[in-house]
Amino acid sequence: MVDNSYFGSSDEITKLMETVETTVIKYFSNSNRRKGMDVLRPKTKIERHSITFAMGCFAGCTAALTLALILMVRAHSIKNPNNPEFDKGKLQYMDTMFPLYSLFGFIFLHMLMYAGNIYFWRRFRVNYSFIFGFKQGTKLGYREVLLLSFGLAVLALASVLLNLDMEMDSETKDYKALSELLPLFLVLLVVLILLCPFNLIYRSNRYFFLVCLFHCICAPLYKVTLPDFFSVDQLTSQVQAIRSLQFYVCYYGWGDYKHGQNTCKSYDVFNTFTFIVSCIPYWSLLLQCLRRLVEEKDHMQGYNGLKYFFTIVAVSMRTAYNLESLKNEVNWRILAGVFSIVAAIYGTYWDLVVDWGLLQRNSKNRWLRDKLLLPYKSVYFGAMVLNVLLRFAWLQTVLKFNVSFMHTQTMIAVVASLEVIRRGIWSFFRLENEHLNNVGKYRAFKSVPLPFNYDEDRGKHE
């Protein structure tokens, strides 16, 4: 139908196409026609069945290992119920190994949410690859992300099963140092894969992630783009994972792993860095907002920076209140609660109104916005309610809800996981709103990259 229409047979349109091709080849491909045509007419990425097969294999292994872990925990729970040494071993496990392995749980959950977002972005035609500035043909599909996430889950679960038994040797009364080193070996393996310079395991995507991470750490020295800003927003939901990395340094650096004990909170250096690592993502966002305020003269960036300032104060107050020496201080509890409420209300308003573009009273879709990609309005209202509820999950850290069947570390992990889920939901609607603004306002400038601003000669996607 297109070939037989005026659009397909018009000489004027043919000349316009030739002009565009000539311009792109001359100015964006260094007069290399092959490179220019690859940009303008990229080849369709072929879905490989091996990816789907491997993903299913790892997913099955994850399910089997999870079931084995549940059965092993159940078996250990009924073993020697009157043995005080056994109860002591369980508590030591929750205080030492659980924070170490929870790091992989947070990463796995985040990758699952990202895979889900990719699936729905593609389904509802959100041009996420253009918004993020991915090199054409290198963006990961949800199958590839699931493959990586389930692969990580298999490694982590296998490691947990290997050193689940935290009881001391019956003869020597010593902990086996080698089993305690398994989480460290796993972290080093993940870091080595991430930094691997060879064209293995999606090198271009690893490079893209590392560049964004480097720009976030070095804020405000680099010009702020949407991928950089979006990446730090994701890191704000992984504060507990960053704390786990800090615990890795203390647990293995101070030699606690040799005795299976957690004495990190007794060190002033550790407590000081607890404040620092908790605020790193928010501090980076604040600096990025200040740079955009200076460069773009956009007062909204000032208000956005104020939001992150309140968040930094709230996180610092909650961290101070959770320290052993201040747990009984009523004043710290009140300050932590007040600043947290202010930051949560401010952040919730910004999420719904600015980032998602919703709550527009005069919109034709009342209390939403004029353009919606999802066919059901109830999804938007449900997402708003869920965002508000999950935003206030931090109340547990101040009010100290006690759940009889949950250890303190388990409760911390649950609250951190809820924040990861909230951020995953936020990401979908944030990019949907960005996509609609790009389409409606015909914009591709400043923080939103052009589709041909990358170096064509850099690594290729495997």
Short mmCIF file of C-alpha atoms in Angstrom, two decimals:
data_model
loop_
_atom_site.label_atom_id
_atom_site.label_comp_id
_atom_site.label_asym_id
_atom_site.label_seq_id
_atom_site.Cartn_x
_atom_site.Cartn_y
_atom_site.Cartn_z
CA MET A 1 0.00 0.00 0.00
CA VAL A 2 2.85 2.39 0.81
CA ASP A 3 4.69 1.62 -2.45
CA ASN A 4 1.60 2.38 -4.52
CA SER A 5 0.72 5.57 -2.63
CA TYR A 6 1.98 9.08 -3.30
CA PHE A 7 4.31 8.74 -0.32
CA GLY A 8 6.09 5.84 -2.02
CA SER A 9 6.15 7.19 -5.59
CA SER A 10 6.69 10.93 -5.16
CA ASP A 11 9.89 12.32 -6.71
CA GLU A 12 9.94 15.09 -4.09
CA ILE A 13 10.05 12.60 -1.23
CA THR A 14 12.73 10.61 -3.01
CA LYS A 15 14.86 13.76 -3.32
CA LEU A 16 14.28 14.57 0.35
CA MET A 17 15.46 11.09 1.31
CA GLU A 18 18.58 11.49 -0.80
CA THR A 19 19.26 14.87 0.81
CA VAL A 20 18.94 13.40 4.30
CA GLU A 21 21.23 10.52 3.39
CA THR A 22 23.84 12.88 1.94
CA THR A 23 23.71 15.15 5.00
CA VAL A 24 24.03 12.34 7.55
CA ILE A 25 26.84 10.65 5.62
CA LYS A 26 28.78 13.90 5.25
CA TYR A 27 28.41 15.39 8.72
CA PHE A 28 27.82 12.41 11.03
CA SER A 29 29.69 9.52 9.35
CA ASN A 30 32.87 11.21 8.09
CA SER A 31 31.71 10.74 4.47
CA ASN A 32 31.54 6.96 4.99
CA ARG A 33 28.38 5.88 3.18
CA ARG A 34 28.27 2.43 4.75
CA LYS A 35 28.30 3.84 8.28
CA GLY A 36 25.73 6.46 7.42
CA MET A 37 23.34 3.94 5.91
CA ASP A 38 23.75 1.67 8.93
CA VAL A 39 22.50 4.56 11.07
CA LEU A 40 19.60 5.47 8.78
CA ARG A 41 18.56 1.93 7.91
CA PRO A 42 19.66 -0.34 10.76
CA LYS A 43 19.24 -4.05 10.30
CA THR A 44 16.57 -5.75 12.34
CA LYS A 45 18.04 -7.55 15.32
CA ILE A 46 17.47 -11.27 15.03
CA GLU A 47 16.07 -12.95 18.14
CA ARG A 48 18.26 -15.94 18.93
CA HIS A 49 16.66 -19.07 20.32
CA SER A 50 19.80 -19.82 22.32
CA ILE A 51 19.10 -16.76 24.48
CA THR A 52 15.58 -17.97 25.26
CA PHE A 53 16.80 -21.52 25.94
CA ALA A 54 19.61 -20.38 28.27
CA MET A 55 17.24 -17.99 30.07
CA GLY A 56 14.76 -20.81 30.66
CA CYS A 57 17.57 -23.08 31.85
CA PHE A 58 18.82 -20.55 34.41
CA ALA A 59 15.26 -19.74 35.50
CA GLY A 60 14.64 -23.44 36.17
CA CYS A 61 17.91 -23.73 38.09
CA THR A 62 16.96 -20.66 40.13
CA ALA A 63 13.60 -22.20 41.04
CA ALA A 64 15.23 -25.54 41.97
CA LEU A 65 17.95 -23.89 44.09
CA THR A 66 15.36 -21.69 45.81
CA LEU A 67 13.31 -24.76 46.72
CA ALA A 68 16.45 -26.53 47.96
CA LEU A 69 17.31 -23.48 50.07
CA ILE A 70 13.83 -23.38 51.62
CA LEU A 71 13.98 -27.09 52.44
CA MET A 72 17.46 -26.75 53.94
CA VAL A 73 16.42 -23.79 56.09
CA ARG A 74 13.37 -25.77 57.19
CA ALA A 75 15.53 -28.75 58.07
CA HIS A 76 17.95 -26.60 60.06
CA SER A 77 15.10 -24.92 61.92
CA ILE A 78 13.94 -28.23 63.45
CA LYS A 79 17.44 -29.52 64.12
CA ASN A 80 18.61 -29.39 67.75
CA PRO A 81 15.89 -26.94 68.91
CA ASN A 82 17.22 -26.98 72.47
CA ASN A 83 20.85 -26.40 71.53
CA PRO A 84 21.88 -22.82 72.50
CA GLU A 85 24.95 -23.03 70.24
CA PHE A 86 22.65 -23.67 67.29
CA ASP A 87 20.51 -20.60 68.07
CA LYS A 88 23.67 -18.55 68.43
CA GLY A 89 24.82 -19.78 65.01
CA LYS A 90 21.54 -18.72 63.39
CA LEU A 91 21.80 -15.23 64.86
CA GLN A 92 25.41 -14.92 63.71
CA TYR A 93 24.38 -16.01 60.23
CA MET A 94 21.73 -13.28 60.04
CA ASP A 95 24.18 -10.67 61.33
CA THR A 96 27.03 -11.61 59.00
CA MET A 97 26.23 -13.68 55.92
CA PHE A 98 22.70 -12.43 55.29
CA PRO A 99 23.78 -8.79 54.67
CA LEU A 100 26.51 -10.09 52.35
CA TYR A 101 24.18 -12.18 50.21
CA SER A 102 21.31 -9.68 50.28
CA LEU A 103 23.41 -7.55 47.91
CA PHE A 104 22.79 -10.06 45.12
CA GLY A 105 19.10 -10.20 45.99
CA PHE A 106 18.75 -6.44 45.53
CA ILE A 107 20.58 -6.53 42.19
CA PHE A 108 18.51 -9.51 41.00
CA LEU A 109 15.23 -7.78 41.90
CA HIS A 110 16.32 -4.57 40.17
CA MET A 111 17.21 -6.46 37.00
CA LEU A 112 13.82 -8.21 37.06
CA MET A 113 12.06 -4.84 37.28
CA TYR A 114 14.21 -3.50 34.43
CA ALA A 115 13.37 -6.53 32.27
CA GLY A 116 9.68 -5.99 32.97
CA ASN A 117 10.00 -2.33 32.05
CA ILE A 118 11.70 -3.20 28.75
CA TYR A 119 8.89 -5.63 27.91
CA PHE A 120 6.17 -3.06 28.53
CA TRP A 121 8.11 -0.19 26.91
CA ARG A 122 8.34 -2.25 23.74
CA ARG A 123 4.73 -3.35 23.97
CA PHE A 124 3.43 0.22 24.26
CA ARG A 125 5.97 1.64 21.78
CA VAL A 126 8.02 3.75 24.20
CA ASN A 127 11.25 4.61 22.37
CA TYR A 128 13.50 3.88 25.35
CA SER A 129 16.57 3.13 23.21
CA PHE A 130 16.48 6.65 21.73
CA ILE A 131 15.83 8.30 25.10
CA PHE A 132 18.74 6.47 26.72
CA GLY A 133 20.97 7.03 23.71
CA PHE A 134 21.75 3.35 23.11
CA LYS A 135 23.81 2.62 20.05
CA GLN A 136 21.52 1.14 17.41
CA GLY A 137 21.49 -2.62 17.46
CA THR A 138 23.10 -2.93 20.90
CA LYS A 139 20.15 -2.43 23.24
CA LEU A 140 19.29 -5.43 25.38
CA GLY A 141 15.87 -7.01 25.18
CA TYR A 142 14.04 -8.30 28.20
CA ARG A 143 15.21 -11.85 27.45
CA GLU A 144 18.88 -10.84 27.62
CA VAL A 145 18.31 -8.98 30.92
CA LEU A 146 16.46 -11.98 32.36
CA LEU A 147 19.31 -14.24 31.24
CA LEU A 148 21.82 -12.12 33.17
CA SER A 149 19.59 -11.82 36.23
CA PHE A 150 18.85 -15.54 36.49
CA GLY A 151 22.53 -16.34 35.88
CA LEU A 152 23.45 -14.13 38.83
CA ALA A 153 20.71 -15.74 40.92
CA VAL A 154 22.07 -19.23 40.22
CA LEU A 155 25.58 -18.22 41.32
CA ALA A 156 24.31 -16.51 44.48
CA LEU A 157 21.96 -19.32 45.51
CA ALA A 158 24.61 -21.97 44.90
CA SER A 159 27.01 -20.00 47.09
CA VAL A 160 24.40 -19.65 49.85
CA LEU A 161 23.77 -23.39 49.88
CA LEU A 162 27.50 -24.09 50.14
CA ASN A 163 28.01 -22.11 53.33
CA LEU A 164 24.55 -22.16 54.90
CA ASP A 165 25.82 -24.12 57.90
CA MET A 166 27.22 -21.45 60.24
CA GLU A 167 27.82 -23.72 63.23
CA MET A 168 31.34 -24.00 64.60
CA ASP A 169 33.45 -27.08 64.05
CA SER A 170 32.61 -29.46 66.93
CA GLU A 171 36.29 -30.21 67.62
CA THR A 172 38.22 -27.01 66.93
CA LYS A 173 35.41 -24.53 67.72
CA ASP A 174 36.56 -22.48 64.71
CA TYR A 175 34.67 -21.17 61.73
CA LYS A 176 35.77 -22.37 58.31
CA ALA A 177 37.37 -19.31 56.76
CA LEU A 178 37.11 -20.69 53.21
CA SER A 179 33.31 -20.96 53.35
CA GLU A 180 33.15 -17.40 54.70
CA LEU A 181 35.07 -16.16 51.65
CA LEU A 182 32.51 -17.42 49.12
CA PRO A 183 30.50 -14.14 49.02
CA LEU A 184 33.72 -12.19 48.45
CA PHE A 185 34.73 -14.49 45.58
CA LEU A 186 31.30 -14.00 44.02
CA VAL A 187 31.51 -10.21 44.25
CA LEU A 188 34.97 -10.25 42.69
CA LEU A 189 33.67 -12.45 39.87
CA VAL A 190 30.83 -10.02 39.12
CA VAL A 191 33.26 -7.07 39.15
CA LEU A 192 35.66 -8.89 36.81
CA ILE A 193 32.83 -9.61 34.37
CA LEU A 194 31.70 -5.99 34.54
CA LEU A 195 35.23 -4.70 33.83
CA CYS A 196 36.16 -7.37 31.27
CA PRO A 197 37.66 -5.57 28.22
CA PHE A 198 36.96 -8.44 25.83
CA ASN A 199 33.96 -8.62 23.56
CA LEU A 200 32.06 -10.98 25.86
CA ILE A 201 28.77 -10.72 27.76
CA TYR A 202 27.40 -7.57 26.09
CA ARG A 203 30.51 -5.41 26.21
CA SER A 204 28.90 -2.29 24.75
CA ASN A 205 26.19 -2.33 27.42
CA ARG A 206 28.72 -2.84 30.20
CA TYR A 207 30.74 0.07 28.82
CA PHE A 208 27.61 2.25 28.65
CA PHE A 209 26.78 1.43 32.28
CA LEU A 210 30.32 2.12 33.50
CA VAL A 211 30.43 5.48 31.68
CA CYS A 212 27.13 6.52 33.27
CA LEU A 213 28.37 5.37 36.68
CA PHE A 214 31.61 7.30 36.26
CA HIS A 215 29.72 10.47 35.30
CA CYS A 216 27.51 10.04 38.37
CA ILE A 217 30.50 9.70 40.69
CA CYS A 218 32.26 12.68 39.11
CA ALA A 219 29.21 14.99 39.17
CA PRO A 220 29.12 17.89 38.43
CA LEU A 221 32.26 17.75 36.25
CA TYR A 222 30.41 16.30 33.23
CA LYS A 223 27.47 17.68 31.28
CA VAL A 224 24.28 16.08 32.56
CA THR A 225 22.38 13.86 30.14
CA LEU A 226 19.20 11.94 30.78
CA PRO A 227 20.95 8.52 30.99
CA ASP A 228 23.29 9.89 33.68
CA PHE A 229 20.45 11.45 35.66
CA PHE A 230 18.29 8.35 35.28
CA SER A 231 21.14 6.07 36.41
CA VAL A 232 21.65 7.95 39.68
CA ASP A 233 17.89 7.84 40.27
CA GLN A 234 18.15 4.06 40.07
CA LEU A 235 21.02 4.07 42.57
CA THR A 236 18.84 5.87 45.13
CA SER A 237 16.81 2.67 45.47
CA GLN A 238 20.00 0.65 46.05
CA VAL A 239 21.23 2.47 49.16
CA GLN A 240 21.02 -0.74 51.15
CA ALA A 241 23.06 -2.52 48.47
CA ILE A 242 25.72 0.18 48.74
CA ARG A 243 25.72 -0.34 52.52
CA SER A 244 26.24 -4.04 51.87
CA LEU A 245 29.35 -3.20 49.85
CA GLN A 246 30.56 -1.12 52.78
CA PHE A 247 29.96 -4.13 55.03
CA TYR A 248 32.04 -6.28 52.66
CA VAL A 249 35.00 -3.94 53.17
CA CYS A 250 34.63 -4.02 56.96
CA TYR A 251 33.85 -7.72 57.34
CA TYR A 252 36.78 -8.90 55.23
CA GLY A 253 39.12 -5.96 55.78
CA TRP A 254 39.02 -6.16 59.59
CA GLY A 255 39.17 -9.96 59.61
CA ASP A 256 35.77 -10.61 61.20
CA TYR A 257 35.16 -13.41 58.70
CA LYS A 258 37.77 -15.56 60.48
CA HIS A 259 35.55 -15.69 63.57
CA GLY A 260 32.12 -15.33 61.97
CA GLN A 261 31.40 -12.16 63.95
CA ASN A 262 30.10 -8.72 63.09
CA THR A 263 31.96 -6.04 65.04
CA CYS A 264 31.76 -3.33 62.35
CA LYS A 265 29.45 -1.05 64.32
CA SER A 266 32.05 -0.76 67.05
CA TYR A 267 34.38 1.13 64.67
CA ASP A 268 33.95 4.91 64.37
CA VAL A 269 35.25 4.81 60.80
CA PHE A 270 32.52 2.36 59.79
CA ASN A 271 29.79 4.49 61.41
CA THR A 272 31.11 7.61 59.71
CA PHE A 273 31.12 5.99 56.30
CA THR A 274 27.58 4.75 56.94
CA PHE A 275 26.46 8.37 56.68
CA ILE A 276 28.56 8.98 53.57
CA VAL A 277 27.53 5.95 51.52
CA SER A 278 23.84 6.50 52.35
CA CYS A 279 23.94 9.98 50.83
CA ILE A 280 26.19 9.38 47.80
CA PRO A 281 23.37 8.92 45.20
CA TYR A 282 21.37 11.89 46.51
CA TRP A 283 24.47 14.08 46.69
CA SER A 284 25.31 13.22 43.08
CA LEU A 285 21.76 14.12 42.00
CA LEU A 286 21.94 17.39 43.91
CA LEU A 287 25.18 18.34 42.13
CA GLN A 288 23.70 17.40 38.75
CA CYS A 289 20.67 19.60 39.45
CA LEU A 290 22.92 22.53 40.37
CA ARG A 291 24.91 22.15 37.15
CA ARG A 292 21.73 22.05 35.06
CA LEU A 293 20.43 25.08 36.97
CA VAL A 294 23.56 27.04 36.03
CA GLU A 295 23.75 25.84 32.42
CA GLU A 296 20.08 25.75 31.43
CA LYS A 297 18.79 28.57 33.68
CA ASP A 298 15.85 26.31 34.50
CA HIS A 299 14.42 27.12 37.93
CA MET A 300 12.77 23.68 38.07
CA GLN A 301 16.21 22.18 38.51
CA GLY A 302 16.61 24.31 41.64
CA TYR A 303 13.38 22.91 43.08
CA ASN A 304 14.50 19.42 42.12
CA GLY A 305 17.83 19.98 43.88
CA LEU A 306 15.96 21.17 46.99
CA LYS A 307 14.09 17.86 46.99
CA TYR A 308 17.35 15.93 47.11
CA PHE A 309 18.71 18.24 49.82
CA PHE A 310 15.75 17.40 52.07
CA THR A 311 16.28 13.72 51.26
CA ILE A 312 19.95 13.92 52.26
CA VAL A 313 19.00 15.48 55.61
CA ALA A 314 16.27 12.87 56.17
CA VAL A 315 18.55 9.93 55.34
CA SER A 316 21.28 11.33 57.59
CA MET A 317 18.82 11.75 60.48
CA ARG A 318 17.48 8.21 60.08
CA THR A 319 21.00 6.79 59.89
CA ALA A 320 21.99 8.68 63.04
CA TYR A 321 18.89 7.48 64.86
CA ASN A 322 19.59 3.84 63.93
CA LEU A 323 23.05 3.94 65.51
CA GLU A 324 23.24 2.00 68.76
CA SER A 325 24.29 5.06 70.76
CA LEU A 326 21.29 7.12 69.64
CA LYS A 327 18.48 4.57 69.50
CA ASN A 328 16.97 5.79 72.77
CA GLU A 329 17.25 9.50 71.95
CA VAL A 330 13.72 10.90 71.50
CA ASN A 331 14.95 14.12 69.85
CA TRP A 332 16.75 12.22 67.10
CA ARG A 333 13.62 10.15 66.52
CA ILE A 334 11.46 13.28 66.17
CA LEU A 335 13.95 14.97 63.82
CA ALA A 336 14.26 11.83 61.71
CA GLY A 337 10.47 11.54 61.47
CA VAL A 338 9.85 15.23 60.60
CA PHE A 339 12.51 15.49 57.88
CA SER A 340 11.52 12.09 56.46
CA ILE A 341 7.87 13.15 56.19
CA VAL A 342 8.82 16.41 54.44
CA ALA A 343 11.14 14.60 52.03
CA ALA A 344 8.55 11.88 51.33
CA ILE A 345 5.72 14.37 50.61
CA TYR A 346 8.00 16.49 48.42
CA GLY A 347 9.28 13.42 46.55
CA THR A 348 5.78 11.99 46.06
CA TYR A 349 4.51 15.25 44.57
CA TRP A 350 7.51 15.42 42.24
CA ASP A 351 7.03 11.81 41.13
CA LEU A 352 3.36 12.19 40.28
CA VAL A 353 3.22 15.72 38.89
CA VAL A 354 6.64 16.42 37.37
CA ASP A 355 8.14 13.03 36.49
CA TRP A 356 4.90 11.31 35.49
CA GLY A 357 2.97 14.41 34.35
CA LEU A 358 -0.21 13.27 36.14
CA LEU A 359 -2.73 14.95 38.47
CA GLN A 360 -3.73 17.51 35.82
CA ARG A 361 -7.17 18.72 36.83
CA ASN A 362 -8.10 20.21 33.45
CA SER A 363 -6.90 17.24 31.43
CA LYS A 364 -9.40 15.42 29.21
CA ASN A 365 -8.44 12.36 31.27
CA ARG A 366 -9.33 13.88 34.61
CA TRP A 367 -6.49 13.88 37.16
CA LEU A 368 -4.21 12.19 34.66
CA ARG A 369 -2.85 13.78 31.45
CA ASP A 370 -4.14 14.34 27.92
CA LYS A 371 -2.03 11.61 26.30
CA LEU A 372 -1.87 8.12 27.74
CA LEU A 373 -0.18 5.06 26.29
CA LEU A 374 -1.83 2.47 28.53
CA PRO A 375 -5.44 1.62 27.60
CA TYR A 376 -6.67 1.40 31.19
CA LYS A 377 -6.84 4.55 33.32
CA SER A 378 -7.15 2.47 36.47
CA VAL A 379 -3.51 1.41 36.04
CA TYR A 380 -2.37 5.02 36.48
CA PHE A 381 -4.47 5.55 39.60
CA GLY A 382 -3.27 2.24 41.01
CA ALA A 383 0.36 3.19 40.30
CA MET A 384 -0.11 6.54 42.07
CA VAL A 385 -1.59 4.89 45.18
CA LEU A 386 1.15 2.25 45.20
CA ASN A 387 3.85 4.90 44.81
CA VAL A 388 2.51 6.77 47.86
CA LEU A 389 2.34 3.62 49.98
CA LEU A 390 5.82 2.43 49.02
CA ARG A 391 7.24 5.94 49.50
CA PHE A 392 6.40 5.69 53.19
CA ALA A 393 7.95 2.26 53.73
CA TRP A 394 10.78 4.09 55.52
CA LEU A 395 8.39 4.54 58.50
CA GLN A 396 9.56 1.15 59.71
CA THR A 397 13.06 2.54 60.35
CA VAL A 398 11.66 5.21 62.68
CA LEU A 399 8.62 3.55 64.27
CA LYS A 400 10.43 0.18 64.60
CA PHE A 401 7.59 -2.17 63.68
CA ASN A 402 8.30 -5.54 65.29
CA VAL A 403 7.36 -8.66 63.35
CA SER A 404 7.83 -11.75 65.49
CA PHE A 405 8.85 -14.10 62.69
CA MET A 406 11.30 -11.65 61.06
CA HIS A 407 14.87 -10.92 62.04
CA THR A 408 15.96 -7.27 61.97
CA GLN A 409 18.12 -7.89 58.90
CA THR A 410 15.18 -9.54 57.14
CA MET A 411 12.97 -6.52 57.81
CA ILE A 412 15.66 -4.20 56.47
CA ALA A 413 15.91 -6.31 53.31
CA VAL A 414 12.12 -6.30 52.84
CA VAL A 415 11.91 -2.50 53.16
CA ALA A 416 14.83 -2.07 50.73
CA SER A 417 13.15 -4.45 48.26
CA LEU A 418 9.94 -2.43 48.39
CA GLU A 419 11.92 0.65 47.41
CA VAL A 420 13.45 -1.23 44.46
CA ILE A 421 9.96 -2.23 43.33
CA ARG A 422 8.73 1.36 43.67
CA ARG A 423 11.64 2.61 41.59
CA GLY A 424 10.88 0.02 38.90
CA ILE A 425 7.26 1.23 38.66
CA TRP A 426 8.45 4.84 38.65
CA SER A 427 10.86 4.12 35.78
CA PHE A 428 8.14 2.92 33.43
CA PHE A 429 5.89 5.97 33.83
CA ARG A 430 8.88 8.34 33.88
CA LEU A 431 10.00 7.16 30.45
CA GLU A 432 6.45 7.05 29.14
CA ASN A 433 6.06 10.73 30.02
CA GLU A 434 9.47 11.54 28.49
CA HIS A 435 8.51 9.72 25.29
CA LEU A 436 5.20 11.59 25.00
CA ASN A 437 6.97 14.93 25.56
CA ASN A 438 9.53 14.11 22.87
CA VAL A 439 6.82 13.13 20.39
CA GLY A 440 4.43 15.94 21.22
CA LYS A 441 7.03 18.72 21.28
CA TYR A 442 9.25 17.33 18.49
CA ARG A 443 12.27 17.67 20.75
CA ALA A 444 15.64 15.94 20.85
CA PHE A 445 18.02 18.30 22.59
CA LYS A 446 20.07 18.97 25.71
CA SER A 447 19.45 16.08 28.12
CA VAL A 448 17.88 13.85 25.46
CA PRO A 449 20.61 12.57 23.12
CA LEU A 450 20.46 12.50 19.35
CA PRO A 451 20.40 9.05 17.75
CA PHE A 452 23.79 9.53 16.07
CA ASN A 453 25.97 11.12 18.75
CA TYR A 454 27.96 7.97 19.50
CA ASP A 455 31.29 6.79 18.15
CA GLU A 456 30.54 4.21 15.48
CA ASP A 457 34.00 2.65 15.77
CA ARG A 458 33.67 1.68 19.42
CA GLY A 459 32.95 -1.94 20.44
CA LYS A 460 30.25 -4.02 18.87
CA HIS A 461 27.46 -5.82 20.61
CA GLU A 462 27.87 -9.54 20.85
#
